[in-house]
Short mmCIF file of C-alpha atoms and ligand atoms in Angstrom, two decimals:
data_model
loop_
_atom_site.label_atom_id
_atom_site.label_comp_id
_atom_site.label_asym_id
_atom_site.label_seq_id
_atom_site.Cartn_x
_atom_site.Cartn_y
_atom_site.Cartn_z
CA UNK A 274 34.14 14.91 -68.83
CA UNK A 275 35.26 18.29 -70.27
CA UNK A 276 38.42 19.70 -68.66
CA UNK A 277 38.29 22.99 -70.32
CA UNK A 278 38.35 26.32 -68.91
CA UNK A 279 34.97 26.71 -67.15
CA UNK A 280 36.12 24.24 -64.50
CA UNK A 281 39.64 25.51 -64.09
CA UNK A 282 39.05 28.06 -61.42
CA UNK A 283 37.73 25.37 -59.18
CA UNK A 284 41.26 23.73 -58.98
CA UNK A 285 42.48 26.40 -56.63
CA UNK A 286 39.38 25.93 -54.34
CA UNK A 287 39.68 22.15 -54.18
CA UNK A 288 42.43 20.87 -51.99
CA UNK A 289 44.87 18.49 -53.76
CA UNK A 290 43.43 15.43 -51.95
CA UNK A 291 41.61 15.16 -48.64
CA UNK A 292 43.63 14.21 -45.61
CA UNK A 293 42.69 11.44 -43.15
CA UNK A 294 43.47 10.15 -39.68
CA UNK A 295 46.17 7.53 -39.81
CA UNK A 296 45.13 4.55 -37.65
CA UNK A 297 48.16 2.43 -38.27
CA UNK A 298 48.13 -1.07 -36.66
CA UNK A 299 50.68 -1.86 -34.04
CA UNK A 300 52.85 -4.03 -36.15
CA UNK A 301 56.53 -5.28 -36.21
CA UNK A 302 57.27 -7.59 -38.95
CA UNK A 303 59.75 -10.40 -38.37
CA UNK A 304 60.73 -12.48 -41.49
CA UNK A 305 62.68 -15.55 -42.32
CA UNK A 306 64.52 -15.91 -45.59
CA UNK A 307 61.61 -17.59 -47.40
CA UNK A 308 59.36 -14.71 -46.51
CA UNK A 309 61.87 -12.10 -47.61
CA UNK A 310 62.40 -13.93 -50.96
CA UNK A 311 58.53 -13.85 -51.43
CA UNK A 312 58.40 -10.13 -50.63
CA UNK A 313 61.04 -9.47 -53.25
CA UNK A 314 59.19 -11.60 -55.79
CA UNK A 315 55.92 -9.79 -54.98
CA UNK A 316 57.54 -6.33 -55.49
CA UNK A 317 59.01 -7.53 -58.74
CA UNK A 318 55.46 -8.46 -59.94
CA UNK A 319 53.46 -5.50 -58.47
CA UNK A 320 55.58 -2.70 -57.27
CA UNK A 321 58.73 -2.19 -59.42
CA UNK A 322 57.11 -1.45 -62.75
CA UNK A 323 56.12 1.99 -61.26
CA UNK A 324 58.78 2.59 -58.52
CA UNK A 325 61.94 1.42 -60.26
CA UNK A 326 63.92 4.17 -62.02
CA UNK A 327 66.23 3.68 -65.02
CA UNK A 328 69.10 3.62 -62.33
CA UNK A 329 67.69 0.21 -61.20
CA UNK A 330 66.91 1.77 -57.79
CA UNK A 331 63.44 1.97 -56.28
CA UNK A 332 63.76 5.79 -56.15
CA UNK A 333 60.67 6.62 -58.09
CA UNK A 334 60.13 8.28 -61.53
CA UNK A 335 57.79 10.26 -63.55
CA UNK A 336 54.75 8.27 -64.64
CA UNK A 337 54.69 9.02 -68.31
CA UNK A 338 51.99 6.40 -68.80
CA UNK A 339 49.30 8.11 -66.92
CA UNK A 340 46.33 9.17 -68.95
CA UNK A 341 46.77 12.93 -69.69
CA UNK A 342 43.41 13.64 -68.14
CA UNK A 343 44.77 12.69 -64.67
CA UNK A 344 47.59 15.31 -64.81
CA UNK A 345 51.26 14.70 -64.03
CA UNK A 346 52.56 12.17 -61.43
CA UNK A 347 55.74 10.72 -60.03
CA UNK A 348 56.00 7.52 -58.17
CA UNK A 349 57.61 7.82 -54.67
CA UNK A 350 61.05 7.08 -53.58
CA UNK A 351 60.59 3.81 -51.68
CA UNK A 352 64.28 3.22 -50.90
CA UNK A 353 65.22 2.85 -47.27
CA UNK A 354 66.21 6.52 -47.06
CA UNK A 355 65.10 7.97 -43.71
CA UNK A 356 64.33 11.40 -44.99
CA UNK A 357 62.93 10.77 -48.49
CA UNK A 358 62.01 7.05 -48.62
CA UNK A 359 60.34 4.34 -46.57
CA UNK A 360 62.83 4.76 -43.74
CA UNK A 361 60.26 7.27 -42.41
CA UNK A 362 57.55 4.75 -42.11
CA UNK A 363 56.90 2.35 -39.26
CA UNK A 364 55.88 -1.32 -40.37
CA UNK A 365 52.31 -0.39 -39.28
CA UNK A 366 52.12 2.77 -41.34
CA UNK A 367 53.37 0.86 -44.47
CA UNK A 368 50.76 -1.78 -43.84
CA UNK A 369 48.19 1.01 -43.48
CA UNK A 370 49.14 2.64 -46.71
CA UNK A 371 49.28 -0.49 -48.80
CA UNK A 372 45.86 -1.64 -47.67
CA UNK A 373 43.92 1.71 -47.42
CA UNK A 374 45.92 4.25 -49.58
CA UNK A 375 46.46 6.63 -46.73
CA UNK A 376 50.01 7.81 -46.32
CA UNK A 377 51.73 8.38 -43.00
CA UNK A 378 51.13 12.22 -43.40
CA UNK A 379 47.36 11.53 -43.71
CA UNK A 380 47.19 12.28 -47.36
CA UNK A 381 45.47 9.85 -49.68
CA UNK A 382 47.81 8.32 -52.32
CA UNK A 383 46.36 9.10 -55.68
CA UNK A 384 44.27 6.46 -57.51
CA UNK A 385 47.36 5.47 -59.58
CA UNK A 386 49.13 3.99 -56.50
CA UNK A 387 47.21 0.71 -56.24
CA UNK A 388 45.74 -0.45 -52.95
CA UNK A 389 45.77 -4.06 -51.75
CA UNK A 390 42.92 -4.59 -49.28
CA UNK A 391 42.61 -8.42 -49.87
CA UNK A 392 46.33 -9.20 -49.81
CA UNK A 393 47.11 -11.94 -47.21
CA UNK A 394 48.75 -10.81 -44.04
CA UNK A 395 51.71 -13.10 -44.88
CA UNK A 396 52.09 -11.40 -48.32
CA UNK A 397 51.76 -8.01 -46.93
CA UNK A 398 54.33 -8.70 -44.19
CA UNK A 399 56.77 -10.19 -46.73
CA UNK A 400 56.66 -7.02 -48.87
CA UNK A 401 57.25 -4.83 -45.84
CA UNK A 402 60.14 -7.15 -44.77
CA UNK A 403 61.56 -6.81 -48.26
CA UNK A 404 61.35 -2.98 -48.08
CA UNK A 405 63.42 -3.03 -44.93
CA UNK A 406 65.98 -5.44 -46.43
CA UNK A 407 69.46 -4.65 -47.70
CA UNK A 408 68.77 -5.45 -51.33
CA UNK A 409 70.85 -3.14 -53.54
CA UNK A 410 67.76 -1.62 -55.33
CA UNK A 411 66.65 -0.34 -51.92
CA UNK A 412 69.85 1.22 -50.80
CA UNK A 413 69.03 4.86 -49.63
CA UNK A 414 68.77 7.41 -52.28
CA UNK A 415 68.43 10.99 -51.00
CA UNK A 416 66.03 12.31 -53.43
CA UNK A 417 62.42 13.54 -53.25
CA UNK A 418 60.11 13.12 -56.25
CA UNK A 419 58.08 16.08 -57.21
CA UNK A 420 54.57 16.20 -55.74
CA UNK A 421 51.89 14.96 -58.16
CA UNK A 422 50.09 17.53 -60.20
CA UNK A 423 46.58 15.92 -60.26
CA UNK A 424 44.14 17.42 -62.79
CA UNK A 425 40.66 18.51 -61.95
CA UNK A 426 39.39 15.10 -63.11
CA UNK A 427 41.74 13.22 -60.75
CA UNK A 428 40.73 15.47 -57.85
CA UNK A 429 37.06 15.06 -58.67
CA UNK A 430 37.32 11.29 -58.93
CA UNK A 431 39.13 11.14 -55.56
CA UNK A 432 35.90 12.75 -54.09
CA UNK A 433 33.41 10.55 -55.73
CA UNK A 434 35.06 7.33 -56.85
CA UNK A 435 38.57 6.61 -55.40
CA UNK A 436 38.11 6.75 -51.58
CA UNK A 437 40.43 5.42 -48.84
CA UNK A 438 39.60 1.80 -47.95
CA UNK A 439 38.78 0.38 -44.59
CA UNK A 440 41.64 -1.36 -42.74
CA UNK A 441 40.62 -5.11 -42.28
CA UNK A 442 39.53 -6.00 -38.73
CA UNK A 443 40.22 -9.83 -39.12
CA UNK A 444 43.34 -11.63 -40.19
CA UNK A 445 43.52 -12.42 -43.93
CA UNK A 446 44.97 -15.78 -45.19
CA UNK A 447 45.51 -16.85 -48.80
CA UNK A 448 43.78 -20.11 -49.93
CA UNK A 449 46.33 -23.04 -50.24
CA UNK A 450 47.69 -23.75 -53.68
CA UNK A 451 45.85 -27.13 -53.65
CA UNK A 452 42.58 -25.31 -53.77
CA UNK A 453 43.36 -24.37 -57.35
CA UNK A 454 40.41 -22.12 -58.37
CA UNK A 455 40.41 -20.19 -55.03
CA UNK A 456 44.20 -19.80 -55.31
CA UNK A 457 43.90 -18.55 -58.88
CA UNK A 458 41.25 -16.09 -57.84
CA UNK A 459 43.41 -14.90 -55.01
CA UNK A 460 46.26 -14.04 -57.48
CA UNK A 461 43.91 -12.44 -60.00
CA UNK A 462 41.93 -10.29 -57.63
CA UNK A 463 44.12 -9.81 -54.48
CA UNK A 464 47.76 -10.34 -55.00
CA UNK A 465 48.45 -9.14 -58.59
CA UNK A 466 45.02 -7.50 -59.21
CA UNK A 467 44.80 -8.40 -62.80
CA UNK A 468 41.06 -7.59 -62.85
CA UNK A 469 41.66 -3.88 -62.21
CA UNK A 470 43.43 -3.38 -65.57
CA UNK A 471 41.42 -6.07 -67.32
CA UNK A 472 37.86 -4.72 -66.55
CA UNK A 473 36.53 -1.83 -68.60
CA UNK A 474 37.42 1.13 -66.39
CA UNK A 475 39.22 1.97 -63.10
CA UNK A 476 36.29 4.44 -62.43
CA UNK A 477 33.85 1.58 -61.99
CA UNK A 478 36.21 -0.88 -60.44
CA UNK A 479 34.78 -2.41 -57.23
CA UNK A 480 37.98 -2.82 -55.16
CA UNK A 481 36.25 -4.16 -51.99
CA UNK A 482 34.21 -6.76 -54.03
CA UNK A 483 36.22 -7.27 -57.17
CA UNK A 484 33.73 -9.66 -58.85
CA UNK A 485 31.08 -7.10 -58.70
CA UNK A 486 33.13 -4.87 -61.01
CA UNK A 487 30.97 -4.04 -64.05
CA UNK A 488 32.29 -6.02 -67.09
CA UNK A 489 34.51 -8.04 -64.82
CA UNK A 490 37.55 -9.17 -66.84
CA UNK A 491 36.09 -8.13 -70.16
CA UNK A 492 38.84 -5.80 -71.06
CA UNK A 493 38.76 -2.47 -72.83
CA UNK A 494 40.43 -0.32 -70.20
CA UNK A 495 42.28 2.38 -72.18
CA UNK A 496 45.96 2.77 -71.15
CA UNK A 497 48.52 4.91 -72.76
CA UNK A 498 51.94 3.52 -73.07
CA UNK A 499 55.12 5.66 -72.57
CA UNK A 500 54.73 7.02 -76.16
CA UNK A 501 51.21 8.13 -75.46
CA UNK A 502 49.72 5.58 -77.74
CA UNK A 503 46.49 4.01 -76.41
CA UNK A 504 46.52 0.28 -75.67
CA UNK A 505 43.25 -1.41 -74.64
CA UNK A 506 43.36 -4.17 -72.19
CA UNK A 507 42.16 -7.63 -73.48
CA UNK A 508 38.98 -9.62 -72.63
CA UNK A 509 40.11 -12.58 -70.43
CA UNK A 510 36.57 -13.98 -69.93
CA UNK A 511 35.94 -17.53 -71.41
CA UNK A 512 34.00 -16.03 -74.37
CA UNK A 513 34.93 -17.92 -77.54
CA UNK A 514 34.95 -15.10 -80.02
CA UNK A 515 36.09 -11.98 -78.03
CA UNK A 516 37.69 -13.56 -75.01
CA UNK A 517 40.23 -16.30 -74.36
CA UNK A 518 37.71 -19.24 -74.81
CA UNK A 519 39.77 -20.72 -77.75
CA UNK A 520 43.10 -20.54 -76.06
CA UNK A 521 44.87 -23.48 -74.52
CA UNK A 522 46.25 -23.44 -71.02
CA UNK A 523 49.69 -23.68 -72.38
CA UNK A 524 49.21 -20.59 -74.69
CA UNK A 525 47.85 -18.65 -71.74
CA UNK A 526 50.89 -19.49 -69.40
CA UNK A 527 53.36 -18.65 -72.22
CA UNK A 528 51.71 -15.31 -72.84
CA UNK A 529 51.40 -14.42 -69.22
CA UNK A 530 54.89 -15.47 -68.04
CA UNK A 531 56.94 -14.84 -71.20
CA UNK A 532 54.90 -12.46 -73.28
CA UNK A 533 54.93 -15.04 -76.23
CA UNK A 534 52.20 -16.36 -78.48
CA UNK A 535 53.05 -19.09 -80.91
CA UNK A 536 56.63 -18.04 -80.58
CA UNK A 537 56.03 -14.34 -81.32
CA UNK A 538 55.86 -11.30 -78.94
CA UNK A 539 52.35 -10.96 -77.76
CA UNK A 540 52.21 -8.34 -75.10
CA UNK A 541 52.56 -4.55 -75.51
CA UNK A 542 53.28 -2.36 -72.63
CA UNK A 543 51.76 -1.76 -69.97
CA UNK A 544 51.16 -5.59 -69.93
CA UNK A 545 54.61 -6.61 -68.73
CA UNK A 546 55.04 -10.49 -68.65
CA UNK A 547 55.16 -11.88 -65.18
CA UNK A 548 58.34 -13.84 -65.49
CA UNK A 549 58.53 -14.13 -61.59
CA UNK A 550 55.11 -15.96 -61.53
CA UNK A 551 55.39 -19.80 -61.16
CA UNK A 552 53.70 -22.19 -63.67
CA UNK A 553 51.59 -23.34 -60.77
CA UNK A 554 50.25 -19.79 -60.19
CA UNK A 555 49.70 -19.15 -63.83
CA UNK A 556 47.83 -22.48 -64.14
CA UNK A 557 45.67 -21.53 -61.18
CA UNK A 558 44.85 -18.15 -62.70
CA UNK A 559 43.80 -19.87 -65.87
CA UNK A 560 41.68 -22.38 -63.82
CA UNK A 561 39.99 -19.47 -62.12
CA UNK A 562 39.27 -17.56 -65.40
CA UNK A 563 37.47 -20.66 -66.75
CA UNK A 564 34.97 -20.20 -63.89
CA UNK A 565 33.97 -16.44 -64.41
CA UNK A 566 31.04 -15.40 -66.57
CA UNK A 567 31.64 -15.12 -70.26
CA UNK A 568 31.17 -11.58 -71.54
CA UNK A 569 31.02 -10.78 -75.25
CA UNK A 570 33.11 -7.54 -75.44
CA UNK A 571 35.10 -7.05 -78.66
CA UNK A 572 38.12 -4.93 -77.70
CA UNK A 573 39.42 -4.77 -81.22
CA UNK A 574 36.16 -3.25 -82.43
CA UNK A 575 36.56 -0.38 -79.91
CA UNK A 576 40.19 0.01 -80.79
CA UNK A 577 39.58 0.47 -84.49
CA UNK A 578 36.88 3.11 -83.93
C1 HEC B 293 50.73 1.91 -61.03
C2 HEC B 293 51.92 2.48 -60.30
C3 HEC B 293 52.23 2.05 -58.88
C4 HEC B 293 52.43 0.79 -58.46
C5 HEC B 293 52.13 -0.55 -59.17
C6 HEC B 293 52.82 0.88 -57.04
N1 HEC B 293 52.94 2.23 -56.64
FE1 HEC B 293 53.46 2.94 -54.83
N2 HEC B 293 53.15 4.77 -55.56
C7 HEC B 293 52.82 5.16 -56.84
C8 HEC B 293 52.73 6.63 -56.89
C9 HEC B 293 52.41 7.46 -58.08
C10 HEC B 293 53.00 7.16 -55.56
C11 HEC B 293 53.12 8.56 -55.15
C12 HEC B 293 51.81 8.98 -54.53
C13 HEC B 293 51.75 10.39 -54.10
O1 HEC B 293 52.26 11.27 -54.79
O2 HEC B 293 51.35 10.52 -53.04
C14 HEC B 293 53.31 5.94 -54.74
C15 HEC B 293 53.56 6.01 -53.40
C16 HEC B 293 54.01 4.91 -52.67
C17 HEC B 293 54.43 5.01 -51.28
C18 HEC B 293 54.34 6.35 -50.43
C19 HEC B 293 55.75 6.97 -50.23
C20 HEC B 293 55.66 8.28 -49.56
O3 HEC B 293 56.42 9.08 -49.89
O4 HEC B 293 54.77 8.56 -48.66
C21 HEC B 293 54.84 3.84 -50.87
C22 HEC B 293 55.43 3.40 -49.55
C23 HEC B 293 54.61 2.90 -52.08
N3 HEC B 293 54.07 3.69 -53.02
C24 HEC B 293 54.83 1.50 -52.06
C25 HEC B 293 54.43 0.68 -53.05
C26 HEC B 293 54.47 -0.71 -52.85
C27 HEC B 293 55.02 -1.53 -51.71
C28 HEC B 293 54.01 -1.26 -54.14
C29 HEC B 293 53.73 -2.64 -54.48
C30 HEC B 293 52.99 -3.51 -53.52
C31 HEC B 293 53.55 -0.13 -54.91
N4 HEC B 293 53.91 0.97 -54.30
C32 HEC B 293 53.00 -0.23 -56.19
C33 HEC B 293 52.72 4.32 -57.85
C34 HEC B 293 52.60 2.94 -57.84
C1 HEC B 294 48.87 -2.53 -65.76
C2 HEC B 294 47.66 -3.15 -66.29
C3 HEC B 294 47.64 -4.65 -66.46
C4 HEC B 294 47.71 -5.58 -65.50
C5 HEC B 294 48.04 -5.36 -64.02
C6 HEC B 294 47.56 -6.95 -66.12
N1 HEC B 294 47.35 -6.77 -67.46
FE1 HEC B 294 47.23 -8.20 -68.91
N2 HEC B 294 47.16 -6.75 -70.36
C7 HEC B 294 47.21 -5.40 -70.19
C8 HEC B 294 47.08 -4.76 -71.55
C9 HEC B 294 47.15 -3.36 -71.75
C10 HEC B 294 47.06 -5.86 -72.38
C11 HEC B 294 46.95 -5.76 -73.99
C12 HEC B 294 48.37 -5.83 -74.54
C13 HEC B 294 48.45 -5.73 -76.07
O1 HEC B 294 47.44 -5.58 -76.69
O2 HEC B 294 49.53 -6.06 -76.58
C14 HEC B 294 47.06 -7.15 -71.76
C15 HEC B 294 47.06 -8.40 -72.29
C16 HEC B 294 47.04 -9.58 -71.61
C17 HEC B 294 46.83 -10.85 -72.17
C18 HEC B 294 46.94 -11.23 -73.72
C19 HEC B 294 45.44 -11.49 -74.09
C20 HEC B 294 45.24 -11.47 -75.63
O3 HEC B 294 44.15 -11.56 -76.02
O4 HEC B 294 46.21 -11.28 -76.41
C21 HEC B 294 46.88 -11.72 -71.17
C22 HEC B 294 46.74 -13.34 -71.29
C23 HEC B 294 46.81 -11.04 -69.89
N3 HEC B 294 46.91 -9.74 -70.24
C24 HEC B 294 46.78 -11.58 -68.68
C25 HEC B 294 46.89 -10.91 -67.44
C26 HEC B 294 46.84 -11.59 -66.15
C27 HEC B 294 46.50 -12.95 -65.94
C28 HEC B 294 47.17 -10.54 -65.24
C29 HEC B 294 47.38 -10.62 -63.79
C30 HEC B 294 48.31 -11.71 -63.40
C31 HEC B 294 47.28 -9.28 -66.02
N4 HEC B 294 47.07 -9.54 -67.34
C32 HEC B 294 47.60 -8.13 -65.44
C33 HEC B 294 47.24 -4.77 -68.98
C34 HEC B 294 47.44 -5.32 -67.74
#
């Protein structure tokens, strides 16, 4: 889409993002130490990459890796601060935001704050409990990040593609680790949401029914790194030539957890290795990926164009 001048005047007539009614559930999370540890681990895998500043605190930062077409954005301060951080939120409001994308002020969090509609209640509660904890990275920081400056494209997409999600009406439980393929699917689609980055485009991502996403797991989603260089996500379907059909499980687990392939660094930003993931989880993701349809999609061919 062209972002040039003819469309510019519309920016002032479109509100930044629509506002919505907040129907936060009545929730008070209580957590034991195991749950708290799980919340911290989850945040390490799915929140900190965006929210942790160079200071080591979860005070938010400018997102330099946002495609230029989306405008400028800052991740929020999610320390416990009662004025600028999550200290303002009730547990129910946090749950509502993380699932639907609607913030406590009724504003829709822009597309680049991921939503977790399929996360199990246990995992959701664990991350909320962690955000309330006295972990040093969450100690209050009295600092507001600047408001995001979404471009016309980002605003436009928030009208047509990136809509708030419904809050689930029934409890959500994760499959047990013993149900390996289902457990791997849960990690790849609901807990870490690998498929979002690893399908061709966020614009066509089917967040309510991940497996219906066009080109599911076939890669090619273009992401700038912090230097503005474009990195394409890889095809993780079992296709033998363009996917991971010729990989071994061991190679996959090493790449995923440690960013190593045959002893050499294998993953460029924004694919940050999941060191906090267990071997059991990585093995389950591998097992699940063996079951999805093969798609021939040569990411290298697109990259070299
Ligand atoms: C890809 C980057 C990214 C990831 C990953 C991410 N966030 Fe965010 N988050 C953002 C951005 C950007 C905003 C600011 C949205 C805005 O301007 O309204 C935000 C906003 C928030 C807010 C709203 C704060 C406020 O001021 O109202 C909370 C709470 C939050 N994130 C928590 C989380 C949690 C918990 C996770 C992990 C489960 C997470 N985020 C993962 C980018 C991210
Ligand atoms: C923020 C987006 C993002 C998320 C989330 C993400 N990836 Fe990636 N992934 C990438 C990018 C970009 C690359 C390409 C890196 C490169 O070319 O060096 C990549 C590369 C890979 C590779 C290397 C494949 C190859 O052919 O070399 C594997 C394996 C992988 N990802 C698995 C996963 C799994 C499993 C998950 C979820 C647990 C996941 N990724 C989540 C962006 C992401």
